[in-house]
Tab-separated table of C-alpha atoms and ligand atoms in Angstrom:
chain	number	residue	atom	x	y	z
A	126	UNK	CA	29.460	10.827	-5.486
A	127	UNK	CA	30.798	11.279	-8.953
A	128	UNK	CA	33.963	13.323	-9.099
A	129	UNK	CA	33.095	14.514	-12.589
A	130	UNK	CA	30.174	16.501	-11.150
A	131	UNK	CA	32.798	19.097	-10.192
A	132	UNK	CA	33.155	19.885	-13.903
A	133	UNK	CA	29.664	21.397	-13.657
A	134	UNK	CA	31.262	24.101	-11.562
A	135	UNK	CA	33.295	25.490	-14.447
A	136	UNK	CA	32.357	29.128	-14.916
A	137	UNK	CA	29.692	28.910	-12.221
A	138	UNK	CA	29.099	31.728	-9.748
A	139	UNK	CA	29.280	30.118	-6.325
A	140	UNK	CA	28.267	32.109	-3.286
A	141	UNK	CA	29.884	30.476	-0.262
A	142	UNK	CA	28.151	31.329	2.988
A	143	UNK	CA	30.244	30.635	6.048
A	144	UNK	CA	28.584	29.940	9.399
A	145	UNK	CA	30.018	30.388	12.869
A	146	UNK	CA	31.811	27.225	13.875
A	147	UNK	CA	35.360	26.062	14.356
A	148	UNK	CA	35.058	24.223	11.024
A	149	UNK	CA	34.996	27.649	9.335
A	150	UNK	CA	38.763	27.299	8.873
A	151	UNK	CA	38.082	24.443	6.416
A	152	UNK	CA	35.998	26.825	4.307
A	153	UNK	CA	39.194	28.635	3.338
A	154	UNK	CA	40.358	25.437	1.705
A	155	UNK	CA	36.879	25.038	0.179
A	156	UNK	CA	37.261	28.386	-1.621
A	157	UNK	CA	40.511	27.150	-3.137
A	158	UNK	CA	38.963	23.839	-4.218
A	159	UNK	CA	35.942	25.561	-5.770
A	160	UNK	CA	38.207	27.869	-7.723
A	161	UNK	CA	40.364	24.912	-8.801
A	162	UNK	CA	37.147	23.414	-10.226
A	163	UNK	CA	36.677	26.553	-12.313
A	164	UNK	CA	34.082	28.372	-10.213
A	165	UNK	CA	34.042	32.072	-9.438
A	166	UNK	CA	33.562	32.397	-5.687
A	167	UNK	CA	32.195	35.159	-3.489
A	168	UNK	CA	31.979	34.747	0.257
A	169	UNK	CA	29.399	35.928	2.791
A	170	UNK	CA	30.081	35.392	6.484
A	171	UNK	CA	27.849	35.364	9.519
A	172	UNK	CA	28.896	37.348	12.576
A	173	UNK	CA	29.806	34.029	14.227
A	174	UNK	CA	32.043	33.000	11.339
A	175	UNK	CA	34.061	36.188	11.786
A	176	UNK	CA	34.929	35.046	15.305
A	177	UNK	CA	36.793	32.098	13.811
A	178	UNK	CA	38.256	33.316	10.501
A	179	UNK	CA	38.873	36.804	9.176
A	180	UNK	CA	37.132	38.250	6.110
A	181	UNK	CA	40.587	39.178	4.833
A	182	UNK	CA	41.589	35.526	4.506
A	183	UNK	CA	38.526	34.871	2.340
A	184	UNK	CA	39.237	37.976	0.305
A	185	UNK	CA	42.778	36.803	-0.375
A	186	UNK	CA	41.598	33.363	-1.490
A	187	UNK	CA	38.467	34.305	-3.430
A	188	UNK	CA	39.741	37.482	-5.045
A	189	UNK	CA	36.635	39.361	-3.863
A	190	UNK	CA	36.022	41.258	-0.618
A	191	UNK	CA	34.115	38.952	1.761
A	192	UNK	CA	30.650	40.265	2.647
A	193	UNK	CA	30.051	40.465	6.379
A	194	UNK	CA	26.914	42.469	7.051
A	195	UNK	CA	23.691	43.685	5.505
A	196	UNK	CA	24.513	47.180	6.674
A	197	UNK	CA	27.739	47.838	4.757
A	198	UNK	CA	26.917	50.821	2.560
A	199	UNK	CA	30.179	50.587	0.558
A	200	UNK	CA	29.609	46.905	-0.267
A	201	UNK	CA	25.926	47.501	-0.980
A	202	UNK	CA	26.875	50.306	-3.346
A	203	UNK	CA	29.102	48.013	-5.436
A	204	UNK	CA	26.751	44.997	-5.412
A	205	UNK	CA	23.573	45.080	-3.315
A	206	UNK	CA	22.684	41.909	-1.419
A	207	UNK	CA	19.728	41.212	-3.729
A	208	UNK	CA	22.082	41.544	-6.698
A	209	UNK	CA	24.496	39.181	-4.984
A	210	UNK	CA	21.664	36.674	-4.417
A	211	UNK	CA	20.859	36.958	-8.131
A	212	UNK	CA	24.537	36.735	-9.136
A	213	UNK	CA	24.812	33.309	-7.534
A	214	UNK	CA	24.262	30.254	-9.728
A	215	UNK	CA	24.354	28.275	-6.531
A	216	UNK	CA	24.799	28.848	-2.809
A	217	UNK	CA	26.952	26.602	-0.663
A	218	UNK	CA	26.682	26.979	3.099
A	219	UNK	CA	29.707	25.548	4.881
A	220	UNK	CA	29.839	25.113	7.744
A	221	UNK	CA	26.065	25.177	8.179
A	222	UNK	CA	25.468	25.506	11.908
A	223	UNK	CA	22.317	24.308	13.699
A	224	UNK	CA	21.304	27.955	13.955
A	225	UNK	CA	21.705	28.551	10.219
A	226	UNK	CA	19.709	25.431	9.374
A	227	UNK	CA	16.920	26.620	11.680
A	228	UNK	CA	16.935	30.080	10.110
A	229	UNK	CA	16.823	28.617	6.619
A	230	UNK	CA	14.049	26.170	7.456
A	231	UNK	CA	11.890	28.904	8.947
A	232	UNK	CA	12.639	31.643	6.437
A	233	UNK	CA	14.411	34.093	8.746
A	234	UNK	CA	16.106	37.087	7.167
A	235	UNK	CA	17.750	38.793	10.127
A	236	UNK	CA	21.318	38.906	8.864
A	237	UNK	CA	23.207	38.893	5.586
A	238	UNK	CA	23.477	35.128	5.066
A	239	UNK	CA	19.853	34.287	5.908
A	240	UNK	CA	18.641	37.195	3.764
A	241	UNK	CA	20.723	36.055	0.782
A	242	UNK	CA	19.335	32.536	1.114
A	243	UNK	CA	15.767	33.812	1.174
A	244	UNK	CA	16.309	36.214	-1.700
A	245	UNK	CA	17.880	33.710	-4.085
A	246	UNK	CA	16.310	31.359	-6.598
A	247	UNK	CA	19.609	29.498	-6.948
A	248	UNK	CA	19.880	25.959	-5.565
A	249	UNK	CA	21.276	25.730	-2.057
A	250	UNK	CA	23.662	23.141	-0.672
A	251	UNK	CA	24.364	22.876	3.045
A	252	UNK	CA	27.361	21.154	4.605
A	253	UNK	CA	26.423	20.972	8.295
A	254	UNK	CA	28.927	20.956	11.145
A	255	UNK	CA	28.089	21.021	14.822
A	256	UNK	CA	28.203	19.134	18.087
A	257	UNK	CA	26.778	15.636	17.600
A	258	UNK	CA	23.990	16.165	20.154
A	259	UNK	CA	22.916	19.314	18.365
A	260	UNK	CA	22.986	17.405	15.075
A	261	UNK	CA	20.882	14.539	16.438
A	262	UNK	CA	18.407	16.838	18.205
A	263	UNK	CA	14.880	16.380	16.806
A	264	UNK	CA	14.667	20.136	16.147
A	265	UNK	CA	17.728	20.041	13.881
A	266	UNK	CA	16.537	16.880	12.160
A	267	UNK	CA	13.085	18.405	11.580
A	268	UNK	CA	14.711	21.504	10.075
A	269	UNK	CA	16.779	19.288	7.789
A	270	UNK	CA	13.691	17.384	6.674
A	271	UNK	CA	12.060	20.711	5.794
A	272	UNK	CA	15.106	21.783	3.812
A	273	UNK	CA	15.395	18.452	2.015
A	274	UNK	CA	11.725	18.635	1.071
A	275	UNK	CA	12.587	22.003	-0.471
A	276	UNK	CA	15.286	20.383	-2.560
A	277	UNK	CA	18.205	21.709	-0.517
A	278	UNK	CA	21.174	19.412	-0.994
A	279	UNK	CA	22.754	18.188	2.248
A	280	UNK	CA	26.386	17.048	2.282
A	281	UNK	CA	27.641	15.330	5.444
A	282	UNK	CA	28.316	15.734	8.267
A	283	UNK	CA	30.926	13.052	8.855
A	284	UNK	CA	31.249	10.863	11.896
A	285	UNK	CA	34.425	11.280	13.933
A	286	UNK	CA	36.240	13.233	16.623
A	287	UNK	CA	34.714	16.652	17.284
A	288	UNK	CA	36.366	19.829	18.510
A	289	UNK	CA	35.034	19.448	22.066
A	290	UNK	CA	36.909	16.172	22.567
A	291	UNK	CA	33.805	14.076	21.914
A	292	UNK	CA	33.054	11.894	18.972
A	293	UNK	CA	29.993	11.452	16.740
A	294	UNK	CA	28.283	12.765	13.631
A	295	UNK	CA	28.963	16.473	13.248
A	296	UNK	CA	32.281	16.968	11.441
A	297	UNK	CA	32.230	19.136	8.361
A	298	UNK	CA	32.873	17.053	5.243
A	299	UNK	CA	36.307	17.584	3.744
A	300	UNK	CA	36.407	20.428	1.198
A	301	UNK	CA	37.427	18.036	-1.569
A	302	UNK	CA	34.420	15.806	-0.797
A	303	UNK	CA	32.066	18.797	-0.720
A	304	UNK	CA	33.221	19.948	-4.150
A	305	UNK	CA	32.947	16.419	-5.554
A	306	UNK	CA	29.437	15.997	-4.115
A	307	UNK	CA	27.916	19.237	-5.375
A	308	UNK	CA	24.999	18.161	-7.525
A	309	UNK	CA	24.753	19.586	-11.023
A	310	UNK	CA	22.589	22.688	-10.785
A	311	UNK	CA	19.925	21.338	-13.132
A	312	UNK	CA	19.411	18.367	-10.806
A	313	UNK	CA	19.457	20.496	-7.670
A	314	UNK	CA	16.744	22.837	-8.893
A	315	UNK	CA	15.114	22.575	-12.292
A	316	UNK	CA	14.222	25.564	-14.354
A	317	UNK	CA	11.087	27.183	-13.096
A	318	UNK	CA	8.977	29.859	-14.664
A	319	UNK	CA	8.276	32.226	-11.809
A	320	UNK	CA	4.884	33.834	-12.068
A	321	UNK	CA	3.565	31.490	-14.779
A	322	UNK	CA	0.554	30.652	-12.599
A	323	UNK	CA	0.120	34.092	-11.097
A	324	UNK	CA	-3.536	34.961	-10.537
A	325	UNK	CA	-4.677	31.326	-10.742
A	326	UNK	CA	-6.024	29.148	-7.958
A	327	UNK	CA	-4.851	25.545	-7.827
A	328	UNK	CA	-6.427	22.835	-5.660
A	329	UNK	CA	-4.226	19.793	-5.069
A	330	UNK	CA	-5.245	16.579	-3.310
A	331	UNK	CA	-2.467	14.473	-1.808
A	332	UNK	CA	-1.727	11.459	0.354
A	333	UNK	CA	-3.883	8.464	1.213
A	334	UNK	CA	-7.338	8.377	2.721
A	335	UNK	CA	-8.121	6.263	5.768
A	336	UNK	CA	-11.503	4.569	5.899
A	337	UNK	CA	-12.384	3.654	9.469
A	338	UNK	CA	-13.572	0.115	10.198
A	339	UNK	CA	-14.011	0.720	13.902
A	340	UNK	CA	-12.529	3.158	16.459
A	341	UNK	CA	-9.057	1.570	16.190
A	342	UNK	CA	-8.746	0.177	12.660
A	343	UNK	CA	-8.883	1.579	9.183
A	344	UNK	CA	-8.360	0.678	5.536
A	345	UNK	CA	-5.565	2.732	4.032
A	346	UNK	CA	-2.849	2.631	1.408
A	347	UNK	CA	0.848	3.312	1.097
A	348	UNK	CA	0.747	6.794	-0.399
A	349	UNK	CA	3.270	9.116	1.306
A	350	UNK	CA	1.860	12.327	-0.160
A	351	UNK	CA	5.328	13.408	-1.344
A	352	UNK	CA	4.359	13.871	-4.994
A	353	UNK	CA	1.222	15.897	-4.220
A	354	UNK	CA	3.108	18.069	-1.736
A	355	UNK	CA	5.901	18.672	-4.264
A	356	UNK	CA	3.308	19.623	-6.901
A	357	UNK	CA	1.598	22.029	-4.483
A	358	UNK	CA	4.951	23.595	-3.619
A	359	UNK	CA	5.885	23.925	-7.265
A	360	UNK	CA	2.544	25.529	-8.196
A	361	UNK	CA	2.945	27.962	-5.319
A	362	UNK	CA	6.444	28.895	-6.469
A	363	UNK	CA	4.988	29.741	-9.906
A	364	UNK	CA	2.744	32.273	-8.233
A	365	UNK	CA	-0.514	30.307	-7.858
A	366	UNK	CA	-2.787	30.467	-4.851
A	367	UNK	CA	-2.674	26.851	-3.684
A	368	UNK	CA	-5.031	24.847	-1.480
A	369	UNK	CA	-3.606	21.447	-0.564
A	370	UNK	CA	-6.166	18.921	0.668
A	371	UNK	CA	-4.168	16.222	2.373
A	372	UNK	CA	-4.947	12.815	3.777
A	373	UNK	CA	-2.941	11.558	6.778
A	374	UNK	CA	0.772	12.093	5.982
A	375	UNK	CA	3.941	13.099	7.811
A	376	UNK	CA	5.052	16.027	5.708
A	377	UNK	CA	5.613	19.717	6.410
A	378	UNK	CA	3.303	22.154	4.656
A	379	UNK	CA	5.046	23.848	1.709
A	380	UNK	CA	5.604	27.570	2.280
A	381	UNK	CA	2.697	29.774	1.285
A	382	UNK	CA	0.312	26.865	0.703
A	383	UNK	CA	-3.072	26.625	2.480
A	384	UNK	CA	-3.400	23.093	3.826
A	385	UNK	CA	-6.612	21.309	4.783
A	386	UNK	CA	-6.135	17.980	6.579
A	387	UNK	CA	-8.706	15.263	6.065
A	388	UNK	CA	-8.948	11.555	6.826
A	389	UNK	CA	-11.547	9.800	4.699
A	390	UNK	CA	-12.510	9.960	1.015
A	391	UNK	CA	-15.813	11.586	1.976
A	392	UNK	CA	-13.995	14.293	3.950
A	393	UNK	CA	-11.550	14.803	1.076
A	394	UNK	CA	-14.408	15.280	-1.360
A	395	UNK	CA	-16.033	17.834	0.939
A	396	UNK	CA	-12.764	19.770	1.432
A	397	UNK	CA	-11.975	19.772	-2.302
A	398	UNK	CA	-15.380	21.187	-3.228
A	399	UNK	CA	-15.180	23.693	-0.361
A	400	UNK	CA	-11.950	25.001	-1.928
A	401	UNK	CA	-13.676	25.728	-5.262
A	402	UNK	CA	-14.019	27.801	-7.381
A	403	UNK	CA	-10.535	27.183	-8.732
A	404	UNK	CA	-8.735	27.227	-12.061
A	405	UNK	CA	-6.825	23.964	-11.847
A	406	UNK	CA	-7.490	20.715	-9.965
A	407	UNK	CA	-4.671	18.225	-9.514
A	408	UNK	CA	-5.860	14.949	-7.989
A	409	UNK	CA	-2.648	13.419	-6.676
A	410	UNK	CA	-4.287	11.688	-3.713
A	411	UNK	CA	-4.540	7.912	-3.553
A	412	UNK	CA	-8.192	7.944	-2.600
A	413	UNK	CA	-9.578	4.694	-1.190
A	414	UNK	CA	-12.012	3.193	-3.698
A	415	UNK	CA	-14.087	1.469	-1.016
A	416	UNK	CA	-15.168	2.332	2.507
A	417	UNK	CA	-16.974	0.253	5.143
A	418	UNK	CA	-20.746	0.500	4.653
A	419	UNK	CA	-21.214	1.106	8.382
A	420	UNK	CA	-18.095	1.584	10.568
A	421	UNK	CA	-18.531	-0.224	13.891
A	422	UNK	CA	-18.991	2.104	16.844
A	423	UNK	CA	-17.078	-0.261	19.099
A	424	UNK	CA	-13.917	-2.257	18.451
A	425	UNK	CA	-14.697	-5.324	16.340
A	426	UNK	CA	-13.943	-8.424	18.418
A	427	UNK	CA	-12.484	-11.508	16.835
A	428	UNK	CA	-14.999	-14.329	16.809
A	429	UNK	CA	-15.163	-16.376	13.619
A	430	UNK	CA	-12.297	-17.877	11.614
A	431	UNK	CA	-12.879	-15.404	8.842
A	432	UNK	CA	-14.329	-11.946	8.558
A	433	UNK	CA	-16.050	-10.466	5.535
A	434	UNK	CA	-16.073	-6.686	5.294
A	435	UNK	CA	-19.062	-4.993	3.735
A	436	UNK	CA	-17.612	-2.190	1.647
A	437	UNK	CA	-19.225	0.373	-0.601
A	438	UNK	CA	-17.706	2.603	-3.309
A	439	UNK	CA	-16.395	5.996	-2.278
A	440	UNK	CA	-17.268	9.032	-4.369
A	441	UNK	CA	-14.873	9.428	-7.309
A	442	UNK	CA	-13.742	12.946	-6.475
A	443	UNK	CA	-11.783	13.410	-9.683
A	444	UNK	CA	-14.687	12.405	-11.933
A	445	UNK	CA	-17.040	14.659	-10.013
A	446	UNK	CA	-14.623	17.576	-10.293
A	447	UNK	CA	-14.193	16.996	-14.040
A	448	UNK	CA	-17.967	16.817	-14.478
A	449	UNK	CA	-18.503	20.267	-12.962
A	450	UNK	CA	-16.769	22.426	-15.515
A	451	UNK	CA	-17.683	25.723	-13.878
A	452	UNK	CA	-14.572	27.908	-14.010
A	453	UNK	CA	-12.077	25.029	-14.164
A	454	UNK	CA	-9.434	25.405	-16.851
A	455	UNK	CA	-7.614	22.121	-16.325
A	456	UNK	CA	-8.280	18.875	-14.452
A	457	UNK	CA	-5.305	16.609	-13.839
A	458	UNK	CA	-5.494	13.059	-12.511
A	459	UNK	CA	-2.905	10.550	-11.394
A	460	UNK	CA	-2.878	6.850	-12.068
A	461	UNK	CA	-0.793	4.430	-10.075
A	462	UNK	CA	-0.485	1.244	-12.062
A	463	UNK	CA	1.402	-2.001	-11.719
A	464	UNK	CA	0.998	-3.113	-15.364
A	465	UNK	CA	-0.205	-1.857	-18.780
A	466	UNK	CA	0.513	1.687	-17.584
A	467	UNK	CA	-0.281	3.519	-20.833
A	468	UNK	CA	-3.440	1.529	-21.535
A	469	UNK	CA	-4.985	1.961	-18.091
A	470	UNK	CA	-3.918	5.604	-17.849
A	471	UNK	CA	-5.424	6.524	-21.212
A	472	UNK	CA	-8.564	4.636	-20.221
A	473	UNK	CA	-8.907	6.767	-17.095
A	474	UNK	CA	-8.177	9.951	-19.072
A	475	UNK	CA	-11.222	9.253	-21.230
A	476	UNK	CA	-13.495	7.687	-18.609
A	477	UNK	CA	-12.976	10.485	-16.099
A	478	UNK	CA	-13.032	13.285	-18.720
A	479	UNK	CA	-9.617	14.615	-17.721
A	480	UNK	CA	-7.381	17.097	-19.499
A	481	UNK	CA	-4.222	15.344	-18.360
A	482	UNK	CA	-3.321	12.158	-16.519
A	483	UNK	CA	0.005	11.380	-14.915
A	484	UNK	CA	0.798	7.719	-14.699
A	485	UNK	CA	3.454	6.081	-12.666
A	486	UNK	CA	4.373	2.485	-12.248
A	487	UNK	CA	4.157	1.388	-8.640
A	488	UNK	CA	5.426	-1.802	-7.075
A	489	UNK	CA	8.888	-1.412	-8.643
A	490	UNK	CA	12.124	-0.723	-6.782
A	491	UNK	CA	13.085	2.922	-6.251
A	492	UNK	CA	9.879	4.572	-7.332
A	493	UNK	CA	6.239	5.107	-6.513
A	494	UNK	CA	4.892	5.111	-2.992
A	495	UNK	CA	7.108	6.302	-0.128
A	496	UNK	CA	10.109	6.874	-2.391
A	497	UNK	CA	11.612	10.317	-3.058
A	498	UNK	CA	12.068	9.194	-6.662
A	499	UNK	CA	9.519	8.614	-9.341
A	500	UNK	CA	9.229	7.587	-12.981
A	501	UNK	CA	6.206	8.985	-14.734
A	502	UNK	CA	4.526	9.688	-18.052
A	503	UNK	CA	1.775	12.223	-18.688
A	504	UNK	CA	-0.944	11.592	-21.266
A	505	UNK	CA	-3.441	13.951	-22.838
A	506	UNK	CA	-5.773	13.408	-25.721
A	507	UNK	CA	-3.332	14.213	-28.496
A	508	UNK	CA	-0.007	13.538	-26.873
A	509	UNK	CA	2.183	12.239	-24.099
A	510	UNK	CA	5.353	13.210	-22.284
A	511	UNK	CA	7.815	10.813	-20.681
A	512	UNK	CA	9.630	12.436	-17.775
A	513	UNK	CA	13.215	11.527	-16.995
A	514	UNK	CA	13.070	9.499	-13.762
A	515	UNK	CA	14.375	11.336	-10.742
A	516	UNK	CA	13.500	13.330	-7.654
A	517	UNK	CA	9.793	13.948	-7.093
A	518	UNK	CA	10.584	17.626	-6.497
A	519	UNK	CA	12.078	17.969	-10.000
A	520	UNK	CA	9.293	15.951	-11.577
A	521	UNK	CA	6.741	18.156	-9.847
A	522	UNK	CA	8.365	21.224	-11.396
A	523	UNK	CA	8.361	19.595	-14.828
A	524	UNK	CA	4.736	18.574	-14.422
A	525	UNK	CA	3.801	22.158	-13.557
A	526	UNK	CA	5.711	23.273	-16.683
A	527	UNK	CA	3.567	20.880	-18.713
A	528	UNK	CA	0.403	22.132	-17.008
A	529	UNK	CA	1.356	25.708	-17.929
A	530	UNK	CA	1.862	24.543	-21.532
A	531	UNK	CA	-1.486	22.722	-21.616
A	532	UNK	CA	-3.245	25.785	-20.186
A	533	UNK	CA	-1.997	27.765	-23.157
A	534	UNK	CA	-2.728	24.980	-25.671
B	1009	LIG	N1	-9.577	9.321	-7.454
B	1009	LIG	C1	-10.544	10.130	-6.854
B	1009	LIG	N2	-11.514	9.570	-6.089
B	1009	LIG	C2	-11.583	8.239	-5.925
B	1009	LIG	C3	-10.609	7.411	-6.536
B	1009	LIG	C4	-9.620	7.981	-7.291
B	1009	LIG	O1	-10.480	11.353	-6.984
B	1009	LIG	N3	-12.527	7.716	-5.188
B	1009	LIG	C5	-8.551	9.949	-8.298
B	1009	LIG	C6	-7.155	9.892	-7.767
B	1009	LIG	O2	-6.855	11.040	-6.996
B	1009	LIG	C7	-6.311	9.834	-9.037
B	1009	LIG	C8	-7.198	9.132	-10.011
B	1009	LIG	O3	-8.511	9.239	-9.491
B	1009	LIG	O4	-6.072	11.128	-9.537
B	1009	LIG	C9	-6.881	7.695	-10.305
B	1009	LIG	O5	-7.057	6.930	-9.221
B	1009	LIG	P1	-6.851	5.325	-9.246
B	1009	LIG	O6	-7.203	4.827	-7.895
B	1009	LIG	O7	-5.544	4.955	-9.804
B	1009	LIG	O8	-7.887	4.914	-10.320
B	1009	LIG	P2	-9.297	4.325	-10.195
B	1009	LIG	O9	-10.142	5.143	-11.082
B	1009	LIG	O10	-9.690	4.242	-8.764
B	1009	LIG	O11	-9.118	2.885	-10.842
B	1009	LIG	P3	-8.450	1.516	-10.285
B	1009	LIG	O12	-8.317	1.646	-8.791
B	1009	LIG	O13	-9.418	0.529	-10.728
B	1009	LIG	O14	-7.127	1.415	-10.973
């Protein structure tokens, strides 16, 4: 990771949350390194952390009294915990224990640190440290996946000898490495406009559809659903009521979003229309264009050298949605293209009567299906916007910004 990213810390308010693990002693050094990089640091400690290091040590190094509990009336009087959450330009949790990761993933707010993390809009970085079996446990890994999907930056842990005399992944990254790896804030969480979609209902389709050939086989595509899920999450964070109609994917449901799982294009169409009336429709799903005319009731046996499938067109959900204008303020489509991106995308914008179409080039390295990254351009009748390639979560936020703009246009 680029060392120069530490320069982004100059003048930044960093809230360091310290979890309860033996690695907490390294967090003292982390305070020093953060301050060396120009950051102003305040420290919040869990009860567990205080078993390993004293608040006084953090006070001496940070120049601020370390916060230890939600119920400290003197501390609350000088800066309430909500104020502290707002003060932070970023939150760094080091060491992040398995317990803290679980609390964060599930939105607990039963102590100072978890409450601060729930109350903040600042980007969060976690530097986990724990026993290697705890780290590798599916529960911990699932919690991490949830946090990553929410754009939480994860640094480490390192592989090596652990406190209990064992060895494996679980060591807290060195303070110097943590400071060097902290992503610039803009990359960690883009600017959002909280409340911009308040009072509006947004229906998002996401993922692939599976068209069954027989009881064991289907026609599908490589859509992961990540972009649609990120868009749903982003719309929700701007205050919209969001219904996410999803094909078969392996993704956690974004917080506060109503999810409807479907399998086929026909089911997706039904679920989308069941979710109406709505103000905005965002068709991010990679809907199958064809489905078997008559799925076999029993497994198709191999017999001839070749097999011809009899397929019929699926309903074009997006076109149908755009055709029924009742109440809808904006209809947004996606176009996955391998060539002539602008030409095909603009063609679909007109043919499907859309307000906006988001095109991305698929079939290139590091983008499109399955990737966390994307490169995309949005087109509307009178204009276009090229988005800087990057994380789908950031692009989703920028797309929602554009949607808010187009609503007002
Ligand atoms: N779409 C839809 N229903 C379908 C097919 C596509 O709602 N049966 C939507 C997708 O959700 C996406 C947009 O239409 O928002 C573009 O889909 P795409 O498959 O790229 O375009 P097609 O119109 O199917 O054209 P082609 O496959 O020929 O590129």
